[in-house]
Coordinates of C-alpha atoms in Angstrom, one line a residue:
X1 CA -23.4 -25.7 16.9
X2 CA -22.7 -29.4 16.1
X3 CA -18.7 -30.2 16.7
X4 CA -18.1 -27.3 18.7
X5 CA -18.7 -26.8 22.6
X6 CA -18.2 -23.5 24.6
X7 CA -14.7 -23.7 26.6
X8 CA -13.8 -21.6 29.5
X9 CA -13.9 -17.9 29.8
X10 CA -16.4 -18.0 27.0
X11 CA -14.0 -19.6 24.2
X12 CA -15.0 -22.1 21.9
X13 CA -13.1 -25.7 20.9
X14 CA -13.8 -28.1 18.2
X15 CA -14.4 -31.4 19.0
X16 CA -12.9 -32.5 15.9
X17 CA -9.1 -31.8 15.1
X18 CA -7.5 -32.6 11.6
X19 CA -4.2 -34.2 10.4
X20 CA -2.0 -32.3 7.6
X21 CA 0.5 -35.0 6.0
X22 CA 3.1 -33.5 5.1
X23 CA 5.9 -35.2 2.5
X24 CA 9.3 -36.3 4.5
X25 CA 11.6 -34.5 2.5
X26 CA 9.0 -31.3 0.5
X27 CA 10.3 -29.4 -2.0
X28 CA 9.6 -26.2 -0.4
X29 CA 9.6 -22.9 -1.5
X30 CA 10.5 -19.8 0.4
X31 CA 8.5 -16.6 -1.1
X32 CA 8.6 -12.8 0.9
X33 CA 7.9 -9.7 0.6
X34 CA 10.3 -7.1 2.6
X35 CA 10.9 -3.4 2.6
X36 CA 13.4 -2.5 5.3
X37 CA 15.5 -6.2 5.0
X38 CA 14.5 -7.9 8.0
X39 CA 12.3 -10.2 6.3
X40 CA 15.0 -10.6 3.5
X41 CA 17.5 -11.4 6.2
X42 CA 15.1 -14.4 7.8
X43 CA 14.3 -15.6 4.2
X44 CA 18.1 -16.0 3.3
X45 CA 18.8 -17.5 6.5
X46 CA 15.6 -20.2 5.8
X47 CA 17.5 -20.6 2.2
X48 CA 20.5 -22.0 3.5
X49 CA 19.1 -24.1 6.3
X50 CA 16.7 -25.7 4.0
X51 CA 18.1 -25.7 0.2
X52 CA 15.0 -24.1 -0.5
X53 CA 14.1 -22.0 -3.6
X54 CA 13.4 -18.5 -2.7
X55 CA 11.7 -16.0 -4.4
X56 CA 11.1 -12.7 -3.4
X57 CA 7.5 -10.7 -3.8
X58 CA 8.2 -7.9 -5.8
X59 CA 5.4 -5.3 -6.9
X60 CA 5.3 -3.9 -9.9
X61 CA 4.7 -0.3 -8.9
X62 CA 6.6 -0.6 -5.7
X63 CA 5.6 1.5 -2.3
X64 CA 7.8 5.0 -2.2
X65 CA 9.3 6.6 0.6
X66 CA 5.2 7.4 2.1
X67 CA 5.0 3.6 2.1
X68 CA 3.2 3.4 5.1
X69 CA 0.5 6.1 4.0
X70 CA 0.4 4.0 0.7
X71 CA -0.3 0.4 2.3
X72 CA -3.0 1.8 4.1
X73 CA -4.8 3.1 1.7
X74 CA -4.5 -0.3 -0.1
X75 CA -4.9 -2.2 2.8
X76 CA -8.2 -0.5 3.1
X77 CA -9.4 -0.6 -0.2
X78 CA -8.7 -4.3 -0.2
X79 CA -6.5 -3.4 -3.3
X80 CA -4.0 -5.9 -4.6
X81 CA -1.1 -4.7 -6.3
X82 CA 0.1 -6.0 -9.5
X83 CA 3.3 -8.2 -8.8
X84 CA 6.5 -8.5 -10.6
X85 CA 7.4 -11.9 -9.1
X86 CA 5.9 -14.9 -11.1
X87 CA 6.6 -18.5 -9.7
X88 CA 6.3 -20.6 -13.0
X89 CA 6.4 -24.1 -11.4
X90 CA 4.0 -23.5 -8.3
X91 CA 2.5 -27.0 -8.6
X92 CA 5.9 -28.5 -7.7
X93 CA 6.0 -27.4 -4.2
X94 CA 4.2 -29.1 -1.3
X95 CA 5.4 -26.4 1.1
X96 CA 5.6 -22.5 1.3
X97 CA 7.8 -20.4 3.8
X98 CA 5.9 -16.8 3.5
X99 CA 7.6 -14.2 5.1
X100 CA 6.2 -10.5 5.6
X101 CA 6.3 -7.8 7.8
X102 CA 2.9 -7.1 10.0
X103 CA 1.9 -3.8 8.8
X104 CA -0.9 -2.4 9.8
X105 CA -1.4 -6.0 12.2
X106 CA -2.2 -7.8 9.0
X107 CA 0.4 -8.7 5.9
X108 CA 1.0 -6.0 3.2
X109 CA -1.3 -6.6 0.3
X110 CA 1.1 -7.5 -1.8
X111 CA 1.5 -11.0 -0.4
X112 CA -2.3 -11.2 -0.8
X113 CA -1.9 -11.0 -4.3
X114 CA 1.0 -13.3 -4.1
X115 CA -1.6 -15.9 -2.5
X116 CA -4.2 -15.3 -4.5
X117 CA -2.0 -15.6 -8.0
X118 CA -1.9 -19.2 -7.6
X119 CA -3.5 -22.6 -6.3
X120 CA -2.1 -23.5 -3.0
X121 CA -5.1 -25.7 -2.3
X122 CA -3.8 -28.3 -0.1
X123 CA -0.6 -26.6 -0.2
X124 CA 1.2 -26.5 3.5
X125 CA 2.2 -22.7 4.7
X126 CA 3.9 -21.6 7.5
X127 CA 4.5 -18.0 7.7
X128 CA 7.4 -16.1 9.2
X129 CA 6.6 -12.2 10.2
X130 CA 9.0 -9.7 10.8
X131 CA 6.9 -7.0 13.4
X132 CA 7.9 -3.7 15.4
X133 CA 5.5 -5.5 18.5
X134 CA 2.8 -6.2 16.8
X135 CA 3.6 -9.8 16.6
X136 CA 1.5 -11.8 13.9
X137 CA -1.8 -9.2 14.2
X138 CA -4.4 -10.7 12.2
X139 CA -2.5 -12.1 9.8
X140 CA -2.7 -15.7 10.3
X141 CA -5.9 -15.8 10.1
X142 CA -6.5 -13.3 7.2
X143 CA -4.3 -16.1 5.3
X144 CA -7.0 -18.7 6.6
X145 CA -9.8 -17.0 5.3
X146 CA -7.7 -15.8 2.1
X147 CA -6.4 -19.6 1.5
X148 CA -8.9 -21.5 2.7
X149 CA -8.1 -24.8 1.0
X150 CA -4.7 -24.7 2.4
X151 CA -3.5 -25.6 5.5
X152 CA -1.6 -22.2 7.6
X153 CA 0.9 -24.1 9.9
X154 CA 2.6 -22.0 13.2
X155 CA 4.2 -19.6 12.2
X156 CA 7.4 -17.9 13.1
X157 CA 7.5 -14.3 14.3
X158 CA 10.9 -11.9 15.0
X159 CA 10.8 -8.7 16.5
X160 CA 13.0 -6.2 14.0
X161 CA 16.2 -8.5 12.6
X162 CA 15.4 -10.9 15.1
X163 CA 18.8 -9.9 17.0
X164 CA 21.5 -12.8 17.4
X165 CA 19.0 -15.7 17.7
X166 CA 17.6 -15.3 14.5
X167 CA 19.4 -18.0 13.5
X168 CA 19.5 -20.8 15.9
X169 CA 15.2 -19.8 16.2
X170 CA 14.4 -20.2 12.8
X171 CA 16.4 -24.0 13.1
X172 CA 14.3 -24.9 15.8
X173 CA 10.9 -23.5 13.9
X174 CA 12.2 -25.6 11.3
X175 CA 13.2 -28.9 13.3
X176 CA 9.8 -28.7 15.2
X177 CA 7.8 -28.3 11.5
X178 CA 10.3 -31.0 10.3
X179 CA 11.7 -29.2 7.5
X180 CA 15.3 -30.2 8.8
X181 CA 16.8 -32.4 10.9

């Protein structure tokens, strides 16, 4: 395959590498979807270290107490749920802060109807996922090949509430994406 040569241990590299620009001071906008408040918490934190907008992902018919039953048999219908939230001005923000839980080692459906609700060509993402140990799962790259005109920066992941450091880590995230000083 031209551009790409096989690495060590039988993994593959590209040749070529790509530069994202990204504006020196984006209006950015911090969207998540939570059940249990961890990813709530993380999102408000982001909020007041950036002066971002937040908005949360709401569903319309939202998951009930067998939630877990219920997002896997979304998750495997490839269902998207019909969402509450609705970001009016979504062409006015160069970067997105999603945050999710990994359920099911992918995020909930939900926030792929959230991403799929809008054009975020070109738009610059970096996700922050809430997990039990499953760190990120697939869920990076299910965003990749969901959003495939954007550009899916690192993300940030916390086990639980992130304990005491949830703070001072998601400054550094943000200092080494430079979304803060």
């Amino acid at each position: 395959m031209p551009g790409i040569k096989k690495g060590l241990g039988g993994k593959f590299t590209t040749k070529k590498t790509f530069t994202v620009k990204q504006k020196k001071n984006p209006k950015i906008l911090i969207a998540y979807f939570s059940d249990s408040g961890n990813t709530r918490q993380a999102a408000e934190l982001l909020q007041k270290k950036t002066g971002a907008d937040l908005a949360e992902i709401e569903m319309r018919k939202p998951y009930t107490d067998d939630l877990y039953h219920e997002s896997q048999v979304d998750l495997y219908a490839n269902k998207r749920p019909k969402l509450k939230t609705k970001v009016s001005n979504m062409a006015e923000y160069d970067v997105i802060l999603l945050g999710f839980p990994n359920w099911w080692a992918t995020a909930p459906m939900p926030v792929f109807s959230f991403a799929e609700s809008y054009n975020l060509d070109k738009k610059i993402i970096y996700p922050f996922v809430s997990h039990g140990s499953g760190i990120f799962g697939e869920s990076i790259s299910d965003l990749s090949k969901t959003l495939p005109k954007s550009y899916i920066g690192e993300g940030f992941e916390f086990e639980y509430d992130g304990g005491g450091k949830l703070s001072s880590n998601l400054s550094r995230w943000l200092k080494k994406n430079k979304l803060i000083k």
